[in-house]
Amino acid sequence: MIISASRRSDIPAFFGDQFYSSLIDGNFKIKNPFNQRISNLTFNLKDIEGIVFWSKNPKNFFKNLIEIKKLNIPFYFQFTLNNYPYEVEPEIPDLNQRVEILKKLGDLIYPSKIVWRYDPIILTKKFGVSFHLENFEMILDKIYNDIFEIKISFITLYRKIRKNFNDVIQDRDKEIELIGKLSAISDRYIKKIGICCYDLKVLPESKCVDSRLFGNTLFPKRDKGQRKWCNCDKSVDVGFYKSCGYRCLYCYAR
């Protein structure tokens, strides 16, 4: 069993103590996002193949990670780091603070187990191709020694998000141009880059939840509960929607 913590909320930022307690107790509460029913996931620690953490700011989780490391459960981080202005990401620390948090996380879990997520990519007149190229390279230059690979993803315009971004440019030619240039930058820094949930084979197939990173040599099961173009391996997401304390305008989980 792979635990995903979490696509639905920033557990390391806001619920680290609760996550660790549930992990030790061998019991997570799972809410069905469709009918809101809550069920119990019970397990033994030996049943856990690995944990994928997703976060913008895991600073408050460091003390819990020290204890989780003692359990000898493999894990890695999907660390989202971009440079949108306050009106898009109003609650998160500024970029330099988050870079320092990422570096401290890297020191804590050395050798590096951090995937940098430049995500989501929002293409508008304000956030055009040049904006993303400049910010991507600027951030990568600060963190390339602290990460082992990169994931990128374009914004998904769910109905509740569309009203916040009514000027998004949905142009495949522009997207492919940007992907190619981001890939070229990654190559210069000798970093593998993959794209999430994109239907054109412009980059090698990518997985955010990847059992191979936990030493799985068997043919994994694809997670059919995710979006159509998602290649992630099957996992159990233990977060609750609408629980994240950040108010990012692009977030589907708010």
Tab-separated table of C-alpha atoms in Angstrom, residues 17 19-20 66 84 86 102 110 137 142 154-156 161 178 184 198 201 218 231 244:
chain	number	residue	atom	x	y	z
A	17	ASP	CA	0.821	15.775	14.215
A	19	PHE	CA	-0.852	12.346	10.339
A	20	TYR	CA	1.902	10.954	12.548
A	66	ILE	CA	12.472	12.782	12.192
A	84	TYR	CA	3.036	33.779	-8.462
A	86	TYR	CA	0.203	37.501	-3.569
A	102	LEU	CA	13.168	23.162	0.714
A	110	TYR	CA	19.455	13.377	2.606
A	137	GLU	CA	15.212	28.998	-14.382
A	142	LYS	CA	18.572	28.105	-6.443
A	154	PHE	CA	-0.821	23.042	-16.535
A	155	ILE	CA	-3.788	24.432	-14.634
A	156	THR	CA	-6.989	22.413	-14.907
A	161	ILE	CA	-11.533	27.699	-10.729
A	178	LEU	CA	6.892	26.296	-23.302
A	184	ALA	CA	15.928	22.516	-22.396
A	198	TYR	CA	-0.926	15.848	-20.459
A	201	LYS	CA	3.816	12.723	-25.701
A	218	LEU	CA	6.901	-5.460	-10.219
A	231	ASN	CA	-0.028	7.731	-14.950
A	244	CYS	CA	-6.042	23.318	3.407
